[in-house]
């Protein structure tokens, strides 16, 4: 088991731990396993009814390949998914599946601590990272500006880890009171929240600026293309599958609300490992780059508009590079050409690379998109059908799944956030909002303004502050 970079024609080998601390390979490619590990029917049978930690360990172990010793890896998994971190889980099932219609299921990936599915993988990632850094006696300083979902997930996961110090930039403009409160509640000695005078784009520009200067070049960033994050997500599909099938070997479909193609890629890997899955339904919102791509295999950039499922508002899907690499027979030169064409022209057609579009159509992917109106209708439909609340991203998935699914086969839709985070949209759909989970009650009333180390800084003040800390 070893890793290669999508842009390296010499196929230099990397070990699992080497893929962690650098989020891109030195040639700016993405890390990907040279070959996918396999799971046998027997192994799958032995995991039926196992807790998520056992499933996560068994799958992750195949990717780590003894680069982290088994007993240590087991502990990292246990720490990441400790029982006390899941106050709302029933019997500590932390990725529970519920049925909403005949052969239609929702798998909840958002049970904690910030109600976004990215937490699940992030939590594991930081455990692994802390282990690796501590082993090497290294410390990492991270500077970050990101959407609040990813960011609160990261902060919750990094709280109190000795080896990591996080400077998190947030814009003063454009955050809801829930978002601000959630962030304040996450401040800790190694997490320094800095509020910037301007908008989110300005925060990102500041990060880029600083990283480009020599003085700050060692600062690290977190993002959704990190291989450890992708590999940590593979276990969701095993867990979902094992919860719905009557017999191992039965085929199911999955539907995923997609943005940066991270979760879809993890699904693809689970399928490559021989988890018996039939089709993957990819759901987008109005920003339908991926839907168009999987219908025509033409990948074309279009500016993202702001929607009521904001975590899927993307103009390109970074992790898709890993899939194309495989479709191009792991040929790094072809892949570089493909990606360069995309960057230069803003559009690229896979069938120009001697891949038959007919062949591609027989592949495993189906896709569709959804609108604000569809989301409202779907939230209402699920509420009326099962008296449960779903968030707008999950609604995108269920809408597209209902359009495209085969009703004779079980379809599992991924629930990527909880309704509580999007109360305005829920209210628009069903005229009331659900009662909040205990952990979110009164969040906005907490007085945590002390937890902002710095408020309202500009560029020069920021540089000075980071240097001094
Ligand atoms: C990030 C995110 C997505 C999209 O996931 P990708 O892995 O980027 O495709 C969907 N829903 C929610 C709520 C998210 O936060």
Short mmCIF file of C-alpha atoms and ligand atoms in Angstrom, two decimals:
data_model
loop_
_atom_site.label_atom_id
_atom_site.label_comp_id
_atom_site.label_asym_id
_atom_site.label_seq_id
_atom_site.Cartn_x
_atom_site.Cartn_y
_atom_site.Cartn_z
CA UNK A 1 0.00 0.00 0.00
CA UNK A 2 1.55 3.28 -1.09
CA UNK A 3 0.50 6.63 -2.51
CA UNK A 4 1.34 8.55 -5.66
CA UNK A 5 0.65 12.06 -6.87
CA UNK A 6 -1.81 12.73 -9.68
CA UNK A 7 0.72 15.03 -11.40
CA UNK A 8 3.89 12.94 -11.15
CA UNK A 9 4.73 10.83 -14.23
CA UNK A 10 7.58 9.10 -12.33
CA UNK A 11 5.08 7.80 -9.79
CA UNK A 12 7.22 8.48 -6.74
CA UNK A 13 5.95 6.46 -3.78
CA UNK A 14 4.74 8.06 -0.56
CA UNK A 15 3.79 6.45 2.73
CA UNK A 16 0.47 7.19 4.39
CA UNK A 17 1.93 9.55 6.98
CA UNK A 18 3.80 11.42 4.27
CA UNK A 19 0.50 12.39 2.69
CA UNK A 20 -0.63 14.15 5.83
CA UNK A 21 1.52 17.10 6.62
CA UNK A 22 1.61 18.31 3.07
CA UNK A 23 -1.86 18.77 1.68
CA UNK A 24 -0.56 18.83 -1.88
CA UNK A 25 2.26 16.71 -3.32
CA UNK A 26 5.44 18.67 -4.15
CA UNK A 27 4.36 18.77 -7.83
CA UNK A 28 0.99 20.26 -6.76
CA UNK A 29 -0.83 17.03 -7.52
CA UNK A 30 -3.19 15.25 -5.13
CA UNK A 31 -2.25 12.08 -3.27
CA UNK A 32 -4.06 8.90 -4.21
CA UNK A 33 -3.44 5.21 -3.40
CA UNK A 34 -1.60 3.38 -6.15
CA UNK A 35 -4.07 0.54 -5.70
CA UNK A 36 -7.19 0.34 -3.57
CA UNK A 37 -7.25 -2.08 -0.65
CA UNK A 38 -9.99 -4.68 -0.82
CA UNK A 39 -12.57 -5.93 1.63
CA UNK A 40 -13.87 -9.49 1.54
CA UNK A 41 -17.44 -10.63 2.04
CA UNK A 42 -16.34 -12.40 5.18
CA UNK A 43 -14.82 -9.26 6.63
CA UNK A 44 -17.97 -7.32 5.84
CA UNK A 45 -20.07 -9.97 7.53
CA UNK A 46 -17.92 -9.74 10.62
CA UNK A 47 -18.52 -5.98 10.78
CA UNK A 48 -22.30 -6.23 10.66
CA UNK A 49 -23.67 -4.84 13.97
CA UNK A 50 -20.26 -3.51 14.97
CA UNK A 51 -19.93 -0.02 16.47
CA UNK A 52 -18.75 2.74 14.15
CA UNK A 53 -15.32 2.80 15.80
CA UNK A 54 -14.68 -0.82 14.74
CA UNK A 55 -15.79 -0.12 11.19
CA UNK A 56 -13.73 3.07 11.01
CA UNK A 57 -10.67 1.27 12.35
CA UNK A 58 -10.98 -1.68 9.96
CA UNK A 59 -11.29 0.56 6.93
CA UNK A 60 -8.66 3.09 7.96
CA UNK A 61 -6.18 0.35 8.78
CA UNK A 62 -6.21 -0.70 5.14
CA UNK A 63 -5.12 2.79 4.10
CA UNK A 64 -2.58 3.28 6.87
CA UNK A 65 -0.92 -0.05 6.18
CA UNK A 66 1.01 -0.21 9.48
CA UNK A 67 2.44 3.25 9.01
CA UNK A 68 0.75 3.89 12.35
CA UNK A 69 0.82 0.79 14.59
CA UNK A 70 -2.58 -0.91 14.96
CA UNK A 71 -2.93 -0.45 18.70
CA UNK A 72 -2.20 3.25 18.39
CA UNK A 73 -4.54 3.67 15.44
CA UNK A 74 -7.26 1.94 17.43
CA UNK A 75 -6.80 4.46 20.23
CA UNK A 76 -6.89 7.39 17.86
CA UNK A 77 -10.20 6.16 16.49
CA UNK A 78 -11.57 5.66 19.99
CA UNK A 79 -10.52 9.17 21.03
CA UNK A 80 -11.97 10.74 17.92
CA UNK A 81 -15.33 9.03 18.37
CA UNK A 82 -15.62 8.97 22.15
CA UNK A 83 -19.08 8.29 23.53
CA UNK A 84 -19.30 11.53 25.48
CA UNK A 85 -18.90 13.51 22.28
CA UNK A 86 -22.21 12.23 20.96
CA UNK A 87 -24.83 13.32 23.47
CA UNK A 88 -27.65 12.98 20.93
CA UNK A 89 -26.78 9.51 19.65
CA UNK A 90 -28.88 6.51 20.58
CA UNK A 91 -26.82 3.53 21.74
CA UNK A 92 -23.75 5.39 20.48
CA UNK A 93 -24.73 4.80 16.87
CA UNK A 94 -22.99 7.86 15.54
CA UNK A 95 -23.96 7.54 11.87
CA UNK A 96 -27.54 6.29 12.32
CA UNK A 97 -29.81 5.50 9.39
CA UNK A 98 -33.55 6.20 9.47
CA UNK A 99 -36.21 5.21 7.00
CA UNK A 100 -38.38 7.93 5.48
CA UNK A 101 -40.17 6.05 2.72
CA UNK A 102 -40.26 2.61 1.12
CA UNK A 103 -36.63 1.79 0.26
CA UNK A 104 -35.56 5.37 1.00
CA UNK A 105 -33.24 6.09 3.93
CA UNK A 106 -31.32 9.01 5.44
CA UNK A 107 -27.93 8.49 7.06
CA UNK A 108 -27.11 11.14 9.65
CA UNK A 109 -23.49 12.26 9.51
CA UNK A 110 -24.04 15.38 11.58
CA UNK A 111 -24.56 14.22 15.14
CA UNK A 112 -21.78 16.28 16.64
CA UNK A 113 -20.26 18.60 17.83
CA UNK A 114 -21.10 21.30 15.34
CA UNK A 115 -23.82 19.50 13.39
CA UNK A 116 -21.90 19.32 10.10
CA UNK A 117 -20.68 16.11 8.52
CA UNK A 118 -17.17 17.43 8.05
CA UNK A 119 -16.66 17.08 11.81
CA UNK A 120 -16.64 13.34 11.65
CA UNK A 121 -13.57 13.12 9.47
CA UNK A 122 -11.92 16.22 10.90
CA UNK A 123 -12.01 14.82 14.36
CA UNK A 124 -10.11 11.78 13.24
CA UNK A 125 -7.71 13.81 11.12
CA UNK A 126 -6.56 15.95 14.04
CA UNK A 127 -6.05 12.92 16.21
CA UNK A 128 -3.79 11.42 13.58
CA UNK A 129 -2.05 14.70 13.02
CA UNK A 130 -1.39 15.25 16.72
CA UNK A 131 0.08 11.75 16.93
CA UNK A 132 2.36 12.31 13.97
CA UNK A 133 3.52 15.74 15.11
CA UNK A 134 4.13 14.60 18.68
CA UNK A 135 6.15 11.65 17.38
CA UNK A 136 8.34 14.01 15.40
CA UNK A 137 8.51 16.61 18.19
CA UNK A 138 7.03 19.11 15.79
CA UNK A 139 4.43 21.78 16.21
CA UNK A 140 2.20 23.20 13.59
CA UNK A 141 0.81 26.68 13.21
CA UNK A 142 -2.26 26.95 11.10
CA UNK A 143 -3.67 30.10 9.61
CA UNK A 144 -7.11 29.73 8.22
CA UNK A 145 -10.06 31.54 6.79
CA UNK A 146 -12.87 29.33 5.72
CA UNK A 147 -16.58 28.84 5.61
CA UNK A 148 -17.90 28.52 9.10
CA UNK A 149 -18.97 24.87 8.71
CA UNK A 150 -15.53 23.54 8.05
CA UNK A 151 -14.05 25.94 10.46
CA UNK A 152 -16.18 25.22 13.50
CA UNK A 153 -15.61 21.53 12.78
CA UNK A 154 -11.87 22.04 12.78
CA UNK A 155 -11.90 24.14 15.90
CA UNK A 156 -13.97 21.63 17.80
CA UNK A 157 -11.58 18.89 16.79
CA UNK A 158 -8.37 20.78 17.54
CA UNK A 159 -9.37 22.05 20.94
CA UNK A 160 -6.54 21.41 23.39
CA UNK A 161 -4.20 19.44 21.12
CA UNK A 162 -0.63 20.23 22.25
CA UNK A 163 1.01 20.20 18.87
CA UNK A 164 -1.32 22.53 17.03
CA UNK A 165 -1.95 26.24 17.24
CA UNK A 166 -4.70 27.69 15.14
CA UNK A 167 -5.23 31.28 14.05
CA UNK A 168 -8.69 31.51 12.60
CA UNK A 169 -9.81 34.52 10.64
CA UNK A 170 -13.44 35.43 10.44
CA UNK A 171 -15.14 38.34 8.73
CA UNK A 172 -17.08 40.86 10.74
CA UNK A 173 -19.52 41.13 7.88
CA UNK A 174 -21.88 38.34 6.86
CA UNK A 175 -22.12 35.98 9.84
CA UNK A 176 -25.34 35.08 11.63
CA UNK A 177 -25.60 35.28 15.41
CA UNK A 178 -25.75 31.46 15.56
CA UNK A 179 -22.52 31.22 13.63
CA UNK A 180 -20.74 33.77 15.79
CA UNK A 181 -21.95 32.20 18.98
CA UNK A 182 -20.92 28.74 17.89
CA UNK A 183 -17.47 30.00 17.12
CA UNK A 184 -17.04 31.87 20.37
CA UNK A 185 -18.05 28.83 22.29
CA UNK A 186 -15.12 27.04 20.67
CA UNK A 187 -12.25 29.29 21.72
CA UNK A 188 -9.47 27.58 23.61
CA UNK A 189 -5.85 28.20 24.55
CA UNK A 190 -4.57 26.86 21.26
CA UNK A 191 -7.35 28.37 19.17
CA UNK A 192 -7.11 32.07 18.48
CA UNK A 193 -10.09 33.65 16.79
CA UNK A 194 -9.40 36.85 14.98
CA UNK A 195 -12.12 39.00 13.62
CA UNK A 196 -11.29 40.95 10.48
CA UNK A 197 -12.89 44.27 9.65
CA UNK A 198 -14.13 43.23 6.23
CA UNK A 199 -15.78 40.42 4.30
CA UNK A 200 -14.94 36.73 3.88
CA UNK A 201 -13.06 37.23 0.61
CA UNK A 202 -10.80 39.74 2.35
CA UNK A 203 -9.96 37.14 4.98
CA UNK A 204 -8.98 34.67 2.30
CA UNK A 205 -6.87 37.26 0.53
CA UNK A 206 -5.04 37.96 3.77
CA UNK A 207 -4.24 34.29 4.25
CA UNK A 208 -2.90 33.99 0.70
CA UNK A 209 -0.90 37.16 1.13
CA UNK A 210 0.73 35.97 4.30
CA UNK A 211 1.50 32.52 2.98
CA UNK A 212 3.19 34.01 -0.04
CA UNK A 213 5.55 36.04 2.08
CA UNK A 214 8.73 34.25 3.10
CA UNK A 215 8.32 35.02 6.74
CA UNK A 216 5.03 33.16 6.95
CA UNK A 217 5.57 30.45 4.35
CA UNK A 218 5.57 27.69 6.99
CA UNK A 219 2.02 28.34 8.04
CA UNK A 220 -0.24 25.42 7.26
CA UNK A 221 -3.76 25.37 5.86
CA UNK A 222 -6.62 22.93 6.17
CA UNK A 223 -8.90 22.08 3.32
CA UNK A 224 -11.08 19.47 1.80
CA UNK A 225 -8.50 17.88 -0.50
CA UNK A 226 -6.41 16.41 2.30
CA UNK A 227 -6.12 12.66 1.74
CA UNK A 228 -6.61 11.83 5.42
CA UNK A 229 -9.97 13.53 5.34
CA UNK A 230 -11.06 11.65 2.24
CA UNK A 231 -9.91 8.31 3.61
CA UNK A 232 -11.65 8.93 6.95
CA UNK A 233 -14.95 9.40 5.13
CA UNK A 234 -14.90 6.00 3.42
CA UNK A 235 -16.22 4.31 6.56
CA UNK A 236 -19.57 6.19 6.33
CA UNK A 237 -20.57 4.09 3.38
CA UNK A 238 -19.66 0.84 5.06
CA UNK A 239 -21.59 1.88 8.13
CA UNK A 240 -24.67 2.95 6.13
CA UNK A 241 -24.59 -0.17 4.01
CA UNK A 242 -24.32 -2.51 6.98
CA UNK A 243 -27.29 -0.85 8.68
CA UNK A 244 -29.77 -1.28 5.83
CA UNK A 245 -29.03 -4.58 4.13
CA UNK A 246 -30.64 -7.84 5.08
CA UNK A 247 -27.84 -9.87 3.63
CA UNK A 248 -24.24 -8.98 2.76
CA UNK A 249 -23.99 -8.85 -1.01
CA UNK A 250 -27.29 -7.05 -1.54
CA UNK A 251 -26.72 -3.93 -3.64
CA UNK A 252 -27.79 -0.44 -2.53
CA UNK A 253 -27.61 3.06 -4.03
CA UNK A 254 -26.31 6.17 -2.29
CA UNK A 255 -27.20 9.80 -2.88
CA UNK A 256 -24.81 12.59 -1.85
CA UNK A 257 -25.32 16.36 -1.70
CA UNK A 258 -22.06 17.43 -3.30
CA UNK A 259 -19.79 20.44 -3.33
CA UNK A 260 -16.09 19.87 -3.59
CA UNK A 261 -16.51 16.20 -4.58
CA UNK A 262 -14.92 15.01 -1.33
CA UNK A 263 -17.71 12.82 -0.08
CA UNK A 264 -18.41 11.48 -3.56
CA UNK A 265 -14.80 10.47 -3.90
CA UNK A 266 -14.97 8.59 -0.60
CA UNK A 267 -18.04 6.78 -1.90
CA UNK A 268 -16.16 5.89 -5.09
CA UNK A 269 -13.33 4.46 -3.02
CA UNK A 270 -15.73 2.36 -0.94
CA UNK A 271 -17.12 0.96 -4.18
CA UNK A 272 -13.60 0.28 -5.47
CA UNK A 273 -12.94 -1.67 -2.28
CA UNK A 274 -15.87 -3.92 -3.27
CA UNK A 275 -18.54 -2.67 -0.99
CA UNK A 276 -21.65 -3.90 -2.88
CA UNK A 277 -23.00 -0.57 -4.08
CA UNK A 278 -24.80 -0.15 -7.38
CA UNK A 279 -25.12 3.52 -8.30
CA UNK A 280 -24.12 6.83 -6.88
CA UNK A 281 -26.55 9.70 -7.26
CA UNK A 282 -24.77 13.05 -7.17
CA UNK A 283 -26.94 15.97 -6.11
CA UNK A 284 -26.14 19.64 -6.64
CA UNK A 285 -28.04 22.84 -6.00
CA UNK A 286 -28.33 25.68 -8.53
CA UNK A 287 -24.53 25.62 -8.78
CA UNK A 288 -24.64 22.56 -10.98
CA UNK A 289 -21.05 22.17 -12.25
CA UNK A 290 -21.07 18.53 -11.17
CA UNK A 291 -24.49 17.74 -12.56
CA UNK A 292 -23.49 19.08 -15.96
CA UNK A 293 -20.20 17.24 -15.74
CA UNK A 294 -21.77 13.86 -15.08
CA UNK A 295 -24.38 14.33 -17.77
CA UNK A 296 -21.99 15.43 -20.52
CA UNK A 297 -18.46 14.78 -19.16
CA UNK A 298 -17.70 18.39 -20.00
CA UNK A 299 -16.19 20.09 -16.97
CA UNK A 300 -16.76 23.81 -17.15
CA UNK A 301 -16.27 26.55 -14.66
CA UNK A 302 -19.11 28.89 -13.82
CA UNK A 303 -19.20 31.54 -11.11
CA UNK A 304 -20.90 30.28 -7.95
CA UNK A 305 -24.08 32.00 -6.85
CA UNK A 306 -25.25 32.15 -3.26
CA UNK A 307 -28.04 29.70 -2.42
CA UNK A 308 -29.93 28.40 0.60
CA UNK A 309 -27.63 25.34 0.67
CA UNK A 310 -24.45 27.43 0.91
CA UNK A 311 -21.92 24.65 1.60
CA UNK A 312 -22.52 23.38 -1.93
CA UNK A 313 -21.97 26.74 -3.61
CA UNK A 314 -18.86 25.92 -5.61
CA UNK A 315 -17.59 26.86 -9.04
CA UNK A 316 -15.20 23.91 -9.35
CA UNK A 317 -14.79 20.61 -7.54
CA UNK A 318 -11.18 20.11 -6.45
CA UNK A 319 -11.37 16.42 -5.55
CA UNK A 320 -12.66 15.51 -8.98
CA UNK A 321 -9.03 15.53 -10.13
CA UNK A 322 -8.57 12.23 -8.32
CA UNK A 323 -11.36 10.56 -10.30
CA UNK A 324 -10.16 11.92 -13.65
CA UNK A 325 -6.69 10.62 -12.90
CA UNK A 326 -8.14 7.12 -12.76
CA UNK A 327 -10.31 7.60 -15.81
CA UNK A 328 -7.14 8.62 -17.66
CA UNK A 329 -5.45 5.34 -16.65
CA UNK A 330 -3.33 7.07 -14.01
CA UNK A 331 -1.45 8.90 -16.72
CA UNK A 332 -0.07 12.01 -14.99
CA UNK A 333 0.86 13.75 -18.26
CA UNK A 334 -2.63 13.42 -19.66
CA UNK A 335 -4.09 14.53 -16.34
CA UNK A 336 -1.87 17.63 -16.24
CA UNK A 337 -2.92 18.45 -19.78
CA UNK A 338 -6.59 18.00 -18.87
CA UNK A 339 -6.34 20.18 -15.76
CA UNK A 340 -4.30 22.84 -17.55
CA UNK A 341 -6.86 23.02 -20.32
CA UNK A 342 -9.51 23.50 -17.66
CA UNK A 343 -7.54 26.30 -15.95
CA UNK A 344 -6.75 28.06 -19.20
CA UNK A 345 -10.05 27.75 -21.05
CA UNK A 346 -12.44 27.23 -18.18
CA UNK A 347 -13.79 24.12 -19.88
CA UNK A 348 -12.55 20.67 -20.85
CA UNK A 349 -14.20 17.66 -22.45
CA UNK A 350 -13.22 14.21 -21.23
CA UNK A 351 -14.09 12.63 -24.57
CA UNK A 352 -11.21 14.60 -26.12
CA UNK A 353 -8.94 12.31 -24.12
CA UNK A 354 -9.80 9.12 -25.96
CA UNK A 355 -12.39 8.04 -23.48
CA UNK A 356 -15.67 7.03 -25.00
CA UNK A 357 -18.56 8.99 -23.54
CA UNK A 358 -20.72 5.90 -24.07
CA UNK A 359 -18.39 3.98 -21.79
CA UNK A 360 -18.59 6.69 -19.20
CA UNK A 361 -22.37 6.62 -19.24
CA UNK A 362 -22.35 3.01 -18.18
CA UNK A 363 -20.33 3.98 -15.15
CA UNK A 364 -21.74 4.24 -11.68
CA UNK A 365 -22.77 7.87 -11.55
CA UNK A 366 -26.16 9.52 -11.92
CA UNK A 367 -26.69 13.21 -11.27
CA UNK A 368 -29.34 15.86 -10.83
CA UNK A 369 -29.81 19.31 -9.38
CA UNK A 370 -32.22 21.12 -7.14
CA UNK A 371 -33.50 24.67 -6.59
CA UNK A 372 -34.56 26.73 -3.60
CA UNK A 373 -38.18 25.85 -4.37
CA UNK A 374 -37.29 22.13 -4.54
CA UNK A 375 -35.53 22.35 -1.18
CA UNK A 376 -38.55 23.91 0.49
CA UNK A 377 -40.85 21.28 -0.99
CA UNK A 378 -38.58 18.45 0.05
CA UNK A 379 -38.19 19.72 3.61
CA UNK A 380 -41.97 19.83 3.77
CA UNK A 381 -42.39 16.40 2.20
CA UNK A 382 -40.00 14.76 4.64
CA UNK A 383 -41.62 16.54 7.56
CA UNK A 384 -45.10 15.42 6.56
CA UNK A 385 -43.97 11.90 5.76
CA UNK A 386 -41.88 11.17 8.82
CA UNK A 387 -42.19 14.14 11.22
CA UNK A 388 -38.47 14.68 11.00
CA UNK A 389 -36.56 17.79 10.03
CA UNK A 390 -33.85 17.94 7.41
CA UNK A 391 -31.51 20.73 6.47
CA UNK A 392 -31.41 22.32 3.00
CA UNK A 393 -28.31 20.37 1.81
CA UNK A 394 -29.87 17.07 2.75
CA UNK A 395 -33.01 18.27 0.98
CA UNK A 396 -31.05 18.73 -2.24
CA UNK A 397 -29.98 15.11 -1.96
CA UNK A 398 -33.43 13.73 -1.23
CA UNK A 399 -35.00 15.74 -4.03
CA UNK A 400 -32.57 14.36 -6.59
CA UNK A 401 -32.76 10.84 -5.14
CA UNK A 402 -36.54 10.86 -5.49
CA UNK A 403 -36.21 11.92 -9.13
CA UNK A 404 -33.64 9.32 -10.07
CA UNK A 405 -33.87 6.37 -7.74
CA UNK A 406 -34.91 2.85 -8.62
CA UNK A 407 -37.73 2.14 -6.17
CA UNK A 408 -36.91 -1.56 -6.03
CA UNK A 409 -33.50 -0.87 -4.55
CA UNK A 410 -32.64 0.69 -1.22
CA UNK A 411 -31.29 4.22 -1.54
CA UNK A 412 -29.42 5.92 1.29
CA UNK A 413 -29.25 9.73 1.27
CA UNK A 414 -26.43 11.36 3.22
CA UNK A 415 -27.54 13.92 5.82
CA UNK A 416 -24.70 16.42 5.80
CA UNK A 417 -25.95 19.02 8.30
CA UNK A 418 -28.72 19.43 10.86
CA UNK A 419 -31.78 21.60 10.44
CA UNK A 420 -30.86 23.72 13.47
CA UNK A 421 -28.19 25.49 11.45
CA UNK A 422 -30.64 26.69 8.85
CA UNK A 423 -33.68 27.67 10.83
CA UNK A 424 -34.68 30.43 8.42
CA UNK A 425 -35.07 28.05 5.50
CA UNK A 426 -36.88 25.47 7.63
CA UNK A 427 -39.32 28.14 8.72
CA UNK A 428 -39.91 29.19 5.15
CA UNK A 429 -40.76 25.59 4.26
CA UNK A 430 -42.97 24.48 7.14
CA UNK A 431 -43.80 27.66 9.09
CA UNK A 432 -42.17 26.59 12.29
CA UNK A 433 -38.75 25.49 13.50
CA UNK A 434 -37.85 22.31 15.35
CA UNK A 435 -36.92 22.43 19.00
CA UNK A 436 -33.16 22.70 19.26
CA UNK A 437 -30.97 19.87 20.49
CA UNK A 438 -29.97 20.60 24.10
CA UNK A 439 -26.43 21.50 23.15
CA UNK A 440 -27.58 24.30 20.88
CA UNK A 441 -30.17 25.84 23.19
CA UNK A 442 -29.39 29.43 24.17
CA UNK A 443 -26.23 29.39 22.11
CA UNK A 444 -26.70 33.01 21.11
CA UNK A 445 -27.08 34.09 24.74
CA UNK A 446 -23.69 32.90 25.88
CA UNK A 447 -21.45 35.79 26.79
CA UNK A 448 -18.18 34.79 25.28
CA UNK A 449 -16.83 37.98 23.81
CA UNK A 450 -13.59 37.43 25.76
CA UNK A 451 -12.81 34.51 23.53
CA UNK A 452 -11.90 36.77 20.67
CA UNK A 453 -8.25 37.43 21.28
CA UNK A 454 -8.28 40.16 18.69
CA UNK A 455 -11.11 42.08 17.27
CA UNK A 456 -11.30 44.08 14.12
CA UNK A 457 -7.73 43.99 12.94
CA UNK A 458 -6.24 45.02 9.62
CA UNK A 459 -3.43 43.46 7.60
CA UNK A 460 -0.40 44.94 9.36
CA UNK A 461 -1.84 44.39 12.82
CA UNK A 462 -2.48 40.77 11.88
CA UNK A 463 1.12 40.16 10.78
CA UNK A 464 2.46 41.71 13.95
CA UNK A 465 0.12 39.67 16.12
CA UNK A 466 0.99 36.33 14.51
CA UNK A 467 4.69 37.04 14.76
CA UNK A 468 4.39 37.83 18.45
CA UNK A 469 2.35 34.73 19.19
C1 LIG B 1 -19.13 20.42 2.66
C2 LIG B 1 -20.55 20.13 2.63
C3 LIG B 1 -21.15 19.45 1.54
C4 LIG B 1 -20.37 19.04 0.31
O1 LIG B 1 -19.42 18.04 0.57
P1 LIG B 1 -18.20 17.79 -0.43
O2 LIG B 1 -17.44 16.71 0.20
O3 LIG B 1 -17.43 19.09 -0.49
O4 LIG B 1 -18.76 17.45 -1.75
C5 LIG B 1 -22.50 19.17 1.60
N1 LIG B 1 -23.25 19.55 2.65
C6 LIG B 1 -22.74 20.21 3.71
C7 LIG B 1 -23.63 20.61 4.82
C8 LIG B 1 -21.36 20.52 3.75
O5 LIG B 1 -20.85 21.18 4.80
#
